[in-house]
PDB file of C-alpha atoms in Angstrom:
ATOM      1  CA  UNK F   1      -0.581  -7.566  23.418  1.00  0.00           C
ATOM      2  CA  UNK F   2      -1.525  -5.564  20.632  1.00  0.00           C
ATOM      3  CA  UNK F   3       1.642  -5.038  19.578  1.00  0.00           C
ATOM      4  CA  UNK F   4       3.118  -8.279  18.149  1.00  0.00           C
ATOM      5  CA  UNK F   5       5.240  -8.198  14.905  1.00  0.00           C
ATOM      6  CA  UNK F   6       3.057  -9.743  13.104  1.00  0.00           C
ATOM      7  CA  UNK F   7      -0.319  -6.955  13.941  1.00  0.00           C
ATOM      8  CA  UNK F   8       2.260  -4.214  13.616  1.00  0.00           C
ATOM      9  CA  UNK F   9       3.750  -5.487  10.161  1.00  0.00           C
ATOM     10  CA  UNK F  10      -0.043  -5.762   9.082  1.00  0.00           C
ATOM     11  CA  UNK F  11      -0.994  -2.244  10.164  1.00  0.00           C
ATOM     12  CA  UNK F  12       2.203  -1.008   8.470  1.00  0.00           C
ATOM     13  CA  UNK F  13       0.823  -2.770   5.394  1.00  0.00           C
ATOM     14  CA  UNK F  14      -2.653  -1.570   5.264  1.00  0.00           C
ATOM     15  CA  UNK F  15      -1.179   1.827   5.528  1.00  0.00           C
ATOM     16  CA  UNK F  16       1.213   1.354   3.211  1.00  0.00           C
ATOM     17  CA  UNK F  17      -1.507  -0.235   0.699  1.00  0.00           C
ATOM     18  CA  UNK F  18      -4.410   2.598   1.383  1.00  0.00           C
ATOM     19  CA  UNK F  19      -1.669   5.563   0.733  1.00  0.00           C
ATOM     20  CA  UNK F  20      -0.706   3.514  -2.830  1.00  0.00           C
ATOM     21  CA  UNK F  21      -4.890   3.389  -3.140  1.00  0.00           C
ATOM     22  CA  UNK F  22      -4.605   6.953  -2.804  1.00  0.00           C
ATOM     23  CA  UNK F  23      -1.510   7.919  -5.255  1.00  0.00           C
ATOM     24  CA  UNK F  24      -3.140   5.883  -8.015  1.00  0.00           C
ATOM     25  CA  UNK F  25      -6.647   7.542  -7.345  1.00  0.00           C
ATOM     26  CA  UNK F  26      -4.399  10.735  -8.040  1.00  0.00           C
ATOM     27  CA  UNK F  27      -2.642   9.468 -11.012  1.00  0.00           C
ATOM     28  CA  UNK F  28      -5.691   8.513 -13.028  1.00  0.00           C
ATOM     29  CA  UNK F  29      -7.491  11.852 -11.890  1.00  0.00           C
ATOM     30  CA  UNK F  30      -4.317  13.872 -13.443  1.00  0.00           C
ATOM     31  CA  UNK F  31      -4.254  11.435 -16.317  1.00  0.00           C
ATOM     32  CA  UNK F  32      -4.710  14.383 -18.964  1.00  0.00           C
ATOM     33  CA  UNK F  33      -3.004  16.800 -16.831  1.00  0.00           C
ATOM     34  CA  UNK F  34       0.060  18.223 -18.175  1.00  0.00           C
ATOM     35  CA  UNK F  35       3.228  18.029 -16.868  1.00  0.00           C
ATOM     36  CA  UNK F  36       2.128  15.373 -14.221  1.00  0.00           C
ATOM     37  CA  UNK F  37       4.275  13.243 -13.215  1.00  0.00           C
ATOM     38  CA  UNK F  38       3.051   9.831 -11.594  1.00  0.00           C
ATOM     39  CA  UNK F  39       3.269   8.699  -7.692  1.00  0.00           C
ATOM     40  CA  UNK F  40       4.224   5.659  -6.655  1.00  0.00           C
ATOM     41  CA  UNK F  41       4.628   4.352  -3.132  1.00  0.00           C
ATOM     42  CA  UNK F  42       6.627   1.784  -1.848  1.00  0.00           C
ATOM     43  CA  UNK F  43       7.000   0.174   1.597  1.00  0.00           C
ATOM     44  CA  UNK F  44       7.137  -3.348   0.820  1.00  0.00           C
ATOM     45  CA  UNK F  45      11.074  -3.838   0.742  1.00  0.00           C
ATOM     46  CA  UNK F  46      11.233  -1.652   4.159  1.00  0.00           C
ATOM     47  CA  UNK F  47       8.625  -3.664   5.813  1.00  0.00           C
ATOM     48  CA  UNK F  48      10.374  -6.667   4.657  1.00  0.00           C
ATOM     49  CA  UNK F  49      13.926  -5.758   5.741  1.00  0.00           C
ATOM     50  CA  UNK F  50      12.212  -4.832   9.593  1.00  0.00           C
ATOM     51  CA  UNK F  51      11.085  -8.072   9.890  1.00  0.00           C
ATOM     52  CA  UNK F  52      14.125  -9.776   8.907  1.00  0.00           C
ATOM     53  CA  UNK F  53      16.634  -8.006  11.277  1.00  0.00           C
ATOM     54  CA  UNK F  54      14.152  -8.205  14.013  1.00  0.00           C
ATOM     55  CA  UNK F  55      13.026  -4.509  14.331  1.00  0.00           C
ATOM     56  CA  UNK F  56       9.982  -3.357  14.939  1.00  0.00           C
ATOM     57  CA  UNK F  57       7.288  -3.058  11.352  1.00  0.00           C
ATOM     58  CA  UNK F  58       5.984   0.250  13.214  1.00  0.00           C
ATOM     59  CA  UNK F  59       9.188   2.233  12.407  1.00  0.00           C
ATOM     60  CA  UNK F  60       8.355   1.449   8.582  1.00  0.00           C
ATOM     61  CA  UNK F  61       6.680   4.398   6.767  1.00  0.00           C
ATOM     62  CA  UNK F  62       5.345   3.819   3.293  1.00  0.00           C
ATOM     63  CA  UNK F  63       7.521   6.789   0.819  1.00  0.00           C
ATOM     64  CA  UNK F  64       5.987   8.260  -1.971  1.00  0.00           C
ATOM     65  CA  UNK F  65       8.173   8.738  -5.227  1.00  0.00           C
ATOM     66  CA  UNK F  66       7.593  10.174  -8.633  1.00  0.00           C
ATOM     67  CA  UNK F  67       7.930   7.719 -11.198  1.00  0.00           C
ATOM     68  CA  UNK F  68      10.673   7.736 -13.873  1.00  0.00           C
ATOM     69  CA  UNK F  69       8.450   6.360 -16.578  1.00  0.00           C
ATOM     70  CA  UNK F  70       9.284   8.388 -20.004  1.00  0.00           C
ATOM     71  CA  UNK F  71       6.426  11.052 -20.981  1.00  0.00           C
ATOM     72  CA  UNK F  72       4.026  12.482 -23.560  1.00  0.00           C
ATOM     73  CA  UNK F  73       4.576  15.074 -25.569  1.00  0.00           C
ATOM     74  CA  UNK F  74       2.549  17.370 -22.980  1.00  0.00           C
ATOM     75  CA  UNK F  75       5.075  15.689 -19.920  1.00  0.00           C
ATOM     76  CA  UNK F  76       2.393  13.470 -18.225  1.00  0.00           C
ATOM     77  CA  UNK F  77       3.846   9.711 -17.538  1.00  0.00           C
ATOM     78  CA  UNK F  78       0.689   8.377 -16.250  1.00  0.00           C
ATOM     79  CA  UNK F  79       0.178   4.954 -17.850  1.00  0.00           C
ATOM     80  CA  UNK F  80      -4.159   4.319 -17.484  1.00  0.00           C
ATOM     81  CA  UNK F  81      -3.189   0.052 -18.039  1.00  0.00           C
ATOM     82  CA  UNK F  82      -0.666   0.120 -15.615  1.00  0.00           C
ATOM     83  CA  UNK F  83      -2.586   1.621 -13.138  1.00  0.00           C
ATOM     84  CA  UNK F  84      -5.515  -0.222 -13.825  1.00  0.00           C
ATOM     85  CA  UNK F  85      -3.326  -3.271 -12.946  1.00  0.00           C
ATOM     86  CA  UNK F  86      -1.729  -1.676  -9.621  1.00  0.00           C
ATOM     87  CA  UNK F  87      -5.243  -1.152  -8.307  1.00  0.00           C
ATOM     88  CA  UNK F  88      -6.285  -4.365  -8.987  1.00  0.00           C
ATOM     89  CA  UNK F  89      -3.442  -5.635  -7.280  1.00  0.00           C
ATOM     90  CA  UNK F  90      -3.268  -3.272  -4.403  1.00  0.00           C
ATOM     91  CA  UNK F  91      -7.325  -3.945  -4.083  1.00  0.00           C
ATOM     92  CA  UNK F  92      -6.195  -7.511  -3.355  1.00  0.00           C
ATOM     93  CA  UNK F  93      -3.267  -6.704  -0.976  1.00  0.00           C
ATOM     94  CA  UNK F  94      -5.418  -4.484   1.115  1.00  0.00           C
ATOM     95  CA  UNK F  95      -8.737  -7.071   1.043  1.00  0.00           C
ATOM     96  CA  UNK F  96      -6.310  -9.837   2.235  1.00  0.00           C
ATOM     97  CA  UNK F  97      -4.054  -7.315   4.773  1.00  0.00           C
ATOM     98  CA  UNK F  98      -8.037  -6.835   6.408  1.00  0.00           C
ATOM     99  CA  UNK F  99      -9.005 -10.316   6.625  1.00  0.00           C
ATOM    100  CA  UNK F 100      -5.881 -11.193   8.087  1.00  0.00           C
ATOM    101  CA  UNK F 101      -6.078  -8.915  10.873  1.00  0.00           C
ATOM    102  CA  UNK F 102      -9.840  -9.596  11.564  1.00  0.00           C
ATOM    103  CA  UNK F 103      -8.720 -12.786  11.999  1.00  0.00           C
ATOM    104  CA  UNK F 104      -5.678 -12.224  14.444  1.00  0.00           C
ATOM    105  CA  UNK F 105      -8.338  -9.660  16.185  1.00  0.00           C
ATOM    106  CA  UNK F 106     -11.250 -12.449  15.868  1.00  0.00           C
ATOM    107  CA  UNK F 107      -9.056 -14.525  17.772  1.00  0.00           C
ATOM    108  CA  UNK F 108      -8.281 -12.364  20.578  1.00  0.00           C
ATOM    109  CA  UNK F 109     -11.978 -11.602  20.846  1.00  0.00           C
ATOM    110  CA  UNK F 110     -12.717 -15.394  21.190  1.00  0.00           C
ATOM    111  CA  UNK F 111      -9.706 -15.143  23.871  1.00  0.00           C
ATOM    112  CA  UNK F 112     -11.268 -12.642  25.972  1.00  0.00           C
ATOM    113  CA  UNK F 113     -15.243 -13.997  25.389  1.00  0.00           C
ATOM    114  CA  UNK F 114     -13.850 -17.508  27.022  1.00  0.00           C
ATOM    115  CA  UNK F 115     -11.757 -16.174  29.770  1.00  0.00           C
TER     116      UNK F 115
END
């Protein structure tokens, strides 16, 4: 019951979105830290390929990678405006990922109230 694709590819997306939460936290904390390279996580294109071949969103875990982006002079990529951004957008994401599963919970709730 509580295991539908839909609930699972939810969960795997509030996960996915609170560990991204977390890497940028990180990134703007080591912003002057030399040497640091900058985390990024990415689970959407997983999550999205388990859904279209049928398998199951739980099997989907959110990777994180360093970023690529060139560096300083002291080796740190992280990018403040571009992280700004990303946590405005993950923010977002994860609000909408919650009210979406409130709802498919809400429902079930309403389900069990009436039976």
């Amino acid at each position: 019951m509580f295991e539908d694709r839909s609930s699972s590819a939810l969960r795997v997306a509030v996960t996915g979105l609170a560990a991204r939460q977390q890497a940028i936290a990180n990134n703007i904390a080591n912003i002057e830290t030399p040497g640091y390279r900058a985390r990024k996580v990415k689970f959407e294109e997983a999550l999205q390929s388990a859904v279209a071949d049928g398998q199951s969103p739980s099997t989907v875990t959110p990777s994180v990678l360093t970023s690529l982006e060139p560096t300083r002079l002291n080796g740190n990529n992280v990018n403040l405006d571009q992280e700004t951004l990303q946590h405005i957008d993950t923010s977002m994401r994860y609000s909408l990922a919650i009210r979406a599963l409130d709802g498919k919970y809400g429902t079930l709730r309403e389900a069990i109230k009436g039976a």
